[in-house]
């Protein structure tokens, strides 16, 4: 798989409350497009995204996982993130490099603490998003109740885009309100909307259309005059409104029944922004001057290492987001954090634990490279200024993100140093030799003096 042009890439973080079903959704999406030959399940420990033994044992996501695939000519990089607060660092790192987000909400539980936390972070970063109400096949699932909760909590800009047909175990399809069609599945993807269904979802469609036309003055005038609005006009206006954060569409899905997956992929491809729409990235050179880098494969190289983890086959593996230029196999790059030039070995596209070797990665894409050195520790969460990989002739680095931006985890490498904090200090006693005493003391005081000679 080669890197396409930036307009054909979508970098999307899948976020939500822990245990809500995010990993199962990504597994079903991979299987639906043919990226995997077997449907992995979290409960069975067969998910290709949860590769750590602790993840398979506890049936939760601990480390972020990349899932790259192609859908209708567009490359989609999904970043599956942990939802529990104990592993929030990976979620922050994923949102740092993602251009959009899928907020997953359990249809039986509704808005939870993890949903509120990640929503606040998305608001601060002004990240475009799509809400997915999943697990609609469960007995307690209620799409209308969850949609009402979302609108009450986050305003009327949250509007339905896809609504389910059937409830619980009778769930069989979704309705595309913008198109006015029933999306049944891969074998029979599109069907006409019956009159009864059209009357049932009429109020949903009115909410969607009104939210779209309010973002465009010309469309609003024509809508109030009673004129018909075409699908292309509404789609383009919705894409612009989603990118600006003025409209947040809500989709319906069930990973277990494979309902709403194709509709969700089309929504990601059509509604969420590409790296090319993000504009130029402003950074600082070694002299302190501001430099703009466009998301262009022909520009100078600027990249950001946002995650490093241990891989059982290749050792240390670093996740890299390329912002400008092209990262080539066996290239010499400059690390602006360590002030060193390093050689990039093999380059992979990841799909969970599956690796696909590539020769080059263009601007806007995400890849993984093996770490050429032993890991070195830095201050926790101290990498506010992103690392950038540039060519040997330049030494530019990106500007430190604002405080509202999610923090990335430390990715530069150094030899581990012993922590000096009281919580992590370790004491190692070599030879507790007692000095001659001129006066008799109690055993307790002698023990205290013995301990004081231990080397820390």
Coordinates of C-alpha atoms in Angstrom, one line a residue:
X1 CA 0.0 0.0 0.0
X2 CA 1.5 3.3 -1.1
X3 CA 0.6 6.7 0.5
X4 CA -2.0 8.5 -1.5
X5 CA -2.2 12.3 -1.9
X6 CA -3.3 14.1 1.3
X7 CA -6.8 14.8 0.0
X8 CA -7.4 11.0 -0.1
X9 CA -6.4 10.4 3.6
X10 CA -8.6 10.5 6.7
X11 CA -6.9 10.3 10.1
X12 CA -9.6 9.5 12.7
X13 CA -9.3 8.7 16.4
X14 CA -12.0 6.4 17.9
X15 CA -12.7 7.6 21.4
X16 CA -15.3 7.1 24.1
X17 CA -15.9 5.6 27.5
X18 CA -14.0 2.5 28.4
X19 CA -15.7 -0.8 27.6
X20 CA -18.3 0.9 25.3
X21 CA -17.4 -1.2 22.2
X22 CA -14.9 0.9 20.3
X23 CA -12.5 -1.9 19.5
X24 CA -15.4 -4.2 18.3
X25 CA -16.5 -1.4 16.0
X26 CA -13.1 -1.1 14.4
X27 CA -12.8 -4.8 14.1
X28 CA -16.1 -5.0 12.3
X29 CA -15.1 -2.1 10.0
X30 CA -11.9 -3.9 9.0
X31 CA -13.8 -7.1 8.3
X32 CA -16.5 -5.3 6.3
X33 CA -14.0 -3.8 3.8
X34 CA -12.0 -7.0 3.5
X35 CA -8.9 -5.8 5.3
X36 CA -9.1 -8.9 7.6
X37 CA -10.1 -12.4 6.7
X38 CA -11.4 -13.2 10.2
X39 CA -13.6 -11.2 12.5
X40 CA -11.8 -10.7 15.8
X41 CA -13.7 -10.5 19.0
X42 CA -12.6 -8.7 22.2
X43 CA -14.4 -11.1 24.5
X44 CA -12.7 -14.1 22.9
X45 CA -9.3 -12.5 22.9
X46 CA -8.9 -12.8 19.1
X47 CA -8.9 -9.1 18.3
X48 CA -6.0 -8.0 16.1
X49 CA -6.0 -4.6 17.9
X50 CA -5.6 -5.9 21.4
X51 CA -2.2 -7.6 21.2
X52 CA -0.9 -7.2 24.7
X53 CA -1.5 -10.2 27.0
X54 CA -3.1 -7.9 29.7
X55 CA -5.5 -6.6 27.1
X56 CA -6.5 -10.1 26.0
X57 CA -6.9 -11.1 29.7
X58 CA -8.9 -8.2 30.9
X59 CA -10.8 -7.6 27.6
X60 CA -10.0 -3.9 27.6
X61 CA -7.7 -1.6 25.5
X62 CA -4.6 -0.4 27.2
X63 CA -2.4 0.8 24.3
X64 CA -3.6 2.6 21.2
X65 CA -3.7 0.6 18.0
X66 CA -3.5 1.7 14.3
X67 CA -5.8 0.3 11.7
X68 CA -5.1 1.4 8.1
X69 CA -7.3 0.4 5.1
X70 CA -8.7 1.7 1.9
X71 CA -12.4 2.4 1.2
X72 CA -13.6 3.7 -2.2
X73 CA -10.2 5.2 -3.1
X74 CA -9.7 6.9 0.3
X75 CA -7.2 5.6 2.8
X76 CA -8.6 5.7 6.4
X77 CA -6.3 5.5 9.4
X78 CA -8.3 4.6 12.5
X79 CA -6.6 5.0 15.8
X80 CA -8.3 2.8 18.5
X81 CA -7.8 4.4 21.9
X82 CA -8.3 3.3 25.5
X83 CA -11.3 4.7 27.2
X84 CA -10.3 4.3 30.9
X85 CA -8.7 7.3 32.7
X86 CA -5.7 5.1 33.8
X87 CA -4.5 5.0 30.1
X88 CA -5.6 8.5 29.0
X89 CA -2.1 9.3 27.8
X90 CA -2.6 7.3 24.7
X91 CA -5.9 9.0 24.0
X92 CA -4.3 12.4 24.3
X93 CA -1.5 11.3 21.9
X94 CA -4.0 10.0 19.4
X95 CA -6.1 13.2 19.4
X96 CA -2.9 15.2 18.9
X97 CA -2.3 13.7 15.4
X98 CA -5.9 13.0 14.3
X99 CA -7.8 15.3 12.0
X100 CA -11.2 14.0 13.1
X101 CA -12.8 11.8 15.7
X102 CA -15.5 9.1 16.1
X103 CA -17.2 9.5 19.5
X104 CA -18.6 6.1 20.4
X105 CA -21.6 6.0 22.7
X106 CA -23.2 2.8 24.1
X107 CA -26.9 2.7 23.2
X108 CA -27.8 1.0 26.4
X109 CA -25.7 3.2 28.8
X110 CA -25.9 6.6 27.1
X111 CA -23.5 9.4 28.0
X112 CA -20.9 8.3 30.5
X113 CA -18.0 9.9 32.3
X114 CA -15.5 8.9 29.6
X115 CA -17.8 10.5 27.0
X116 CA -17.9 13.8 28.8
X117 CA -14.2 13.8 29.4
X118 CA -13.2 13.2 25.8
X119 CA -15.9 15.6 24.6
X120 CA -14.3 18.5 26.6
X121 CA -11.0 17.6 25.1
X122 CA -12.4 17.6 21.6
X123 CA -14.0 21.0 22.2
X124 CA -10.8 22.5 23.4
X125 CA -8.9 21.2 20.4
X126 CA -11.8 22.1 18.0
X127 CA -11.7 18.7 16.5
X128 CA -14.4 17.7 14.0
X129 CA -16.3 14.7 15.1
X130 CA -19.0 12.2 14.3
X131 CA -21.0 10.5 17.1
X132 CA -21.8 6.8 16.7
X133 CA -24.5 5.2 18.8
X134 CA -23.6 1.5 18.8
X135 CA -24.7 -1.8 20.4
X136 CA -28.2 -1.2 19.2
X137 CA -28.8 -5.0 19.2
X138 CA -28.8 -5.1 23.0
X139 CA -32.0 -5.4 25.0
X140 CA -31.7 -2.1 26.8
X141 CA -30.6 -0.1 23.7
X142 CA -32.7 3.0 22.9
X143 CA -31.5 5.3 20.1
X144 CA -34.1 8.0 20.7
X145 CA -33.2 8.3 24.4
X146 CA -29.4 8.6 23.7
X147 CA -30.0 11.1 20.9
X148 CA -32.1 13.2 23.3
X149 CA -29.3 13.0 25.9
X150 CA -26.8 14.2 23.4
X151 CA -28.9 17.1 22.3
X152 CA -29.6 18.2 25.9
X153 CA -25.9 17.9 26.9
X154 CA -24.3 19.4 23.8
X155 CA -26.9 21.5 22.0
X156 CA -29.0 21.3 18.9
X157 CA -26.0 21.1 16.6
X158 CA -26.0 17.4 17.4
X159 CA -28.4 16.0 14.7
X160 CA -29.2 12.5 13.5
X161 CA -27.8 11.5 10.1
X162 CA -28.6 7.7 10.2
X163 CA -31.4 6.2 12.3
X164 CA -32.0 2.5 12.9
X165 CA -34.7 0.3 11.4
X166 CA -35.9 -2.2 14.0
X167 CA -35.0 -2.6 17.6
X168 CA -32.8 -4.9 19.7
X169 CA -32.5 -8.3 18.0
X170 CA -34.8 -7.1 15.2
X171 CA -32.4 -4.5 14.1
X172 CA -31.8 -5.0 10.4
X173 CA -30.8 -1.7 8.6
X174 CA -30.3 2.1 9.0
X175 CA -31.9 5.0 7.1
X176 CA -29.8 7.7 5.5
X177 CA -31.8 10.8 6.3
X178 CA -29.8 13.0 3.8
X179 CA -30.3 10.5 0.9
X180 CA -33.7 9.3 2.0
X181 CA -32.8 5.6 1.5
X182 CA -32.6 2.5 3.5
X183 CA -29.0 1.1 3.9
X184 CA -29.5 -2.7 4.5
X185 CA -26.0 -4.1 4.1
X186 CA -23.3 -5.2 1.7
X187 CA -25.5 -7.6 -0.3
X188 CA -28.4 -5.2 -0.8
X189 CA -27.0 -1.8 0.2
X190 CA -29.8 0.5 -0.9
X191 CA -33.6 0.2 -0.8
X192 CA -36.4 2.7 -1.3
X193 CA -37.9 4.3 1.8
X194 CA -41.5 3.2 2.5
X195 CA -44.2 5.8 3.3
X196 CA -44.5 4.5 6.8
X197 CA -40.7 4.8 7.5
X198 CA -40.7 8.2 5.8
X199 CA -43.4 9.5 8.2
X200 CA -41.6 8.0 11.2
X201 CA -38.2 9.7 10.4
X202 CA -39.7 12.9 9.1
X203 CA -38.9 14.8 12.3
X204 CA -35.3 13.5 12.3
X205 CA -34.8 14.7 8.7
X206 CA -36.2 18.1 9.5
X207 CA -33.7 18.5 12.4
X208 CA -30.9 17.6 10.1
X209 CA -31.9 19.9 7.2
X210 CA -32.5 22.9 9.5
X211 CA -29.1 22.5 11.1
X212 CA -27.4 22.4 7.7
X213 CA -29.2 25.4 6.2
X214 CA -28.5 27.5 9.2
X215 CA -24.8 27.4 8.4
X216 CA -25.3 28.8 4.9
X217 CA -27.3 32.0 4.2
X218 CA -28.1 31.1 0.6
X219 CA -29.4 27.7 1.5
X220 CA -31.4 29.2 4.4
X221 CA -33.1 31.7 2.1
X222 CA -34.0 29.1 -0.5
X223 CA -35.3 26.7 2.3
X224 CA -37.5 29.4 3.8
X225 CA -38.9 30.2 0.3
X226 CA -39.9 26.5 0.0
X227 CA -37.4 25.6 -2.8
X228 CA -36.0 22.1 -3.1
X229 CA -32.4 21.6 -2.1
X230 CA -30.4 18.9 -3.9
X231 CA -28.4 16.2 -2.2
X232 CA -25.1 17.5 -3.4
X233 CA -25.8 21.0 -1.9
X234 CA -26.8 19.6 1.4
X235 CA -23.8 17.2 1.5
X236 CA -21.3 19.9 0.7
X237 CA -22.8 22.3 3.2
X238 CA -22.8 19.5 5.8
X239 CA -19.1 18.7 5.2
X240 CA -18.2 22.3 5.7
X241 CA -20.3 22.6 8.8
X242 CA -18.9 19.4 10.3
X243 CA -15.3 20.6 9.6
X244 CA -16.1 23.9 11.4
X245 CA -17.7 22.2 14.3
X246 CA -21.1 23.8 13.7
X247 CA -22.9 20.5 13.1
X248 CA -22.2 17.1 14.7
X249 CA -23.9 14.2 12.9
X250 CA -25.1 11.1 14.8
X251 CA -24.9 7.6 13.1
X252 CA -26.4 4.3 14.2
X253 CA -24.6 1.0 14.1
X254 CA -24.3 -2.5 15.5
X255 CA -20.9 -4.3 15.2
X256 CA -22.4 -7.6 16.2
X257 CA -25.1 -7.5 13.4
X258 CA -22.9 -5.6 10.9
X259 CA -25.5 -2.8 10.6
X260 CA -24.6 0.7 9.7
X261 CA -20.9 0.0 8.9
X262 CA -20.9 1.0 5.2
X263 CA -22.9 4.1 6.1
X264 CA -20.4 5.1 8.8
X265 CA -17.4 4.6 6.4
X266 CA -19.1 6.9 3.8
X267 CA -19.7 9.5 6.5
X268 CA -16.0 9.4 7.5
X269 CA -15.0 9.7 3.9
X270 CA -17.4 12.5 3.0
X271 CA -17.8 14.5 6.2
X272 CA -14.5 14.5 8.1
X273 CA -11.6 16.7 6.9
X274 CA -8.5 15.4 5.2
X275 CA -4.9 16.5 6.1
X276 CA -4.9 18.9 3.1
X277 CA -7.8 20.8 4.7
X278 CA -5.9 21.4 7.9
X279 CA -3.7 24.0 6.2
X280 CA 0.0 24.8 6.8
X281 CA 1.7 23.9 9.9
X282 CA 3.6 26.7 11.6
X283 CA 6.9 25.8 13.4
X284 CA 10.2 27.4 14.4
X285 CA 13.6 26.8 12.8
X286 CA 16.8 26.4 14.8
X287 CA 17.3 30.2 14.6
X288 CA 13.9 30.9 16.1
X289 CA 12.2 32.1 12.9
X290 CA 8.7 30.9 12.1
X291 CA 8.4 28.5 9.2
X292 CA 5.3 27.3 7.5
X293 CA 5.1 23.7 6.2
X294 CA 2.3 22.7 3.8
X295 CA 0.9 19.2 3.7
X296 CA 2.6 18.6 0.4
X297 CA 4.7 15.5 -0.3
X298 CA 7.2 17.6 -2.3
X299 CA 7.9 20.0 0.6
X300 CA 10.6 19.5 3.3
X301 CA 10.1 16.7 5.7
X302 CA 8.4 17.4 9.0
X303 CA 7.1 14.5 11.1
X304 CA 6.0 13.8 14.7
X305 CA 6.6 10.7 16.8
X306 CA 3.6 10.4 19.0
X307 CA 3.9 6.9 20.4
X308 CA 6.7 4.4 21.1
X309 CA 6.0 0.8 22.3
X310 CA 7.7 -2.6 22.5
X311 CA 6.9 -4.9 19.6
X312 CA 7.7 -8.6 20.1
X313 CA 9.1 -9.0 16.6
X314 CA 11.0 -5.8 15.8
X315 CA 11.7 -4.4 19.2
X316 CA 10.9 -0.7 19.9
X317 CA 8.3 0.6 17.4
X318 CA 7.5 4.3 17.0
X319 CA 4.3 5.7 15.5
X320 CA 4.9 8.6 13.2
X321 CA 2.6 11.2 11.7
X322 CA 4.1 12.9 8.6
X323 CA 3.0 16.5 8.3
X324 CA 5.0 17.6 5.2
X325 CA 7.4 16.1 2.7
X326 CA 8.0 12.4 2.3
X327 CA 9.6 9.9 4.7
X328 CA 11.7 7.4 2.7
X329 CA 13.1 4.0 3.5
X330 CA 16.8 4.2 4.7
X331 CA 16.7 8.0 4.8
X332 CA 18.8 10.1 7.1
X333 CA 16.6 12.4 9.2
X334 CA 17.2 15.0 11.9
X335 CA 15.6 14.6 15.3
X336 CA 15.0 18.2 16.6
X337 CA 14.6 17.0 20.2
X338 CA 17.8 15.0 20.6
X339 CA 19.7 17.2 18.1
X340 CA 20.9 14.1 16.3
X341 CA 20.8 12.7 12.8
X342 CA 19.3 9.2 12.6
X343 CA 18.7 6.6 9.9
X344 CA 15.2 5.4 9.3
X345 CA 15.1 1.7 8.6
X346 CA 12.0 -0.1 7.5
X347 CA 8.7 1.7 7.4
X348 CA 5.4 -0.1 8.1
X349 CA 1.7 0.5 7.7
X350 CA 0.0 -1.1 10.7
X351 CA -3.3 -2.9 10.9
X352 CA -3.3 -4.0 14.5
X353 CA -0.5 -6.5 14.9
X354 CA -0.2 -6.9 11.1
X355 CA 2.6 -5.0 9.4
X356 CA 2.8 -4.0 5.8
X357 CA 6.2 -2.8 4.5
X358 CA 6.3 0.3 2.4
X359 CA 9.1 2.3 0.7
X360 CA 7.9 5.8 1.4
X361 CA 5.2 7.7 3.4
X362 CA 3.8 11.0 2.1
X363 CA 2.4 14.0 3.9
X364 CA -0.7 13.5 6.0
X365 CA -0.2 9.7 6.4
X366 CA 0.6 7.7 9.6
X367 CA 3.2 4.9 9.7
X368 CA 5.5 3.0 12.1
X369 CA 9.3 2.8 12.1
X370 CA 11.6 0.7 14.3
X371 CA 13.5 2.6 16.9
X372 CA 17.3 2.4 16.1
X373 CA 18.4 3.2 19.7
X374 CA 17.6 2.0 23.1
X375 CA 14.9 4.0 24.8
X376 CA 15.8 6.9 27.0
X377 CA 13.6 8.5 29.6
X378 CA 12.5 12.1 29.5
X379 CA 10.4 14.0 32.0
X380 CA 6.8 12.6 32.0
X381 CA 4.6 14.6 29.6
X382 CA 7.4 17.0 28.9
X383 CA 7.4 16.6 25.2
X384 CA 5.1 19.6 24.6
X385 CA 7.3 20.6 21.7
X386 CA 6.9 17.9 19.0
X387 CA 9.9 16.1 17.5
X388 CA 10.3 16.7 13.8
X389 CA 12.2 14.7 11.3
X390 CA 13.9 16.8 8.7
X391 CA 16.5 16.3 6.1
X392 CA 20.2 16.6 6.9
X393 CA 20.4 20.1 5.5
X394 CA 17.6 21.5 7.7
X395 CA 16.9 21.4 11.5
X396 CA 13.4 22.8 11.8
X397 CA 11.1 21.8 14.6
X398 CA 7.4 22.3 15.1
X399 CA 6.0 24.9 17.5
X400 CA 5.0 23.7 20.9
X401 CA 1.2 23.1 21.0
X402 CA -1.0 25.3 23.1
X403 CA -2.2 24.3 26.5
X404 CA -5.6 23.4 25.1
X405 CA -4.1 20.8 22.8
X406 CA -3.8 17.3 24.1
X407 CA -0.4 16.4 25.3
X408 CA 1.6 13.7 23.6
X409 CA 3.5 11.0 25.5
X410 CA 7.3 11.2 25.7
X411 CA 8.8 9.7 22.6
X412 CA 12.5 10.8 22.6
X413 CA 15.0 8.2 23.8
X414 CA 17.6 8.3 26.5
X415 CA 19.1 5.9 29.1
X416 CA 16.7 5.4 32.0
X417 CA 17.6 7.4 35.0
X418 CA 16.6 6.6 38.5
X419 CA 13.6 8.6 39.7
X420 CA 14.2 10.9 42.7
X421 CA 10.6 11.2 43.7
X422 CA 9.5 9.8 47.0
X423 CA 7.0 7.4 45.4
X424 CA 9.5 5.7 43.1
X425 CA 12.8 5.9 44.9
X426 CA 14.5 2.5 45.4
X427 CA 17.1 1.9 48.2
X428 CA 20.0 -0.5 47.7
X429 CA 22.2 -1.4 50.7
X430 CA 25.7 -2.6 49.8
X431 CA 27.5 -3.3 53.1
X432 CA 26.0 -1.9 56.2
X433 CA 29.2 -1.6 58.2
X434 CA 28.9 -0.3 61.7
X435 CA 31.5 2.1 63.0
X436 CA 33.0 1.6 66.5
X437 CA 30.9 3.1 69.2
X438 CA 32.4 4.8 72.2
X439 CA 29.2 4.5 74.2
X440 CA 26.6 1.9 74.5
X441 CA 23.4 2.4 72.5
X442 CA 20.1 0.6 72.1
X443 CA 19.6 -1.9 69.3
X444 CA 17.1 0.4 67.8
X445 CA 19.6 3.3 67.4
X446 CA 22.2 0.9 66.0
X447 CA 19.7 -0.3 63.4
X448 CA 19.0 3.3 62.5
X449 CA 22.7 4.1 61.9
X450 CA 23.1 0.9 59.8
X451 CA 20.2 1.9 57.6
X452 CA 21.6 5.4 57.1
X453 CA 24.7 4.0 55.4
X454 CA 22.7 2.3 52.6
X455 CA 23.5 3.8 49.2
X456 CA 20.4 5.3 47.4

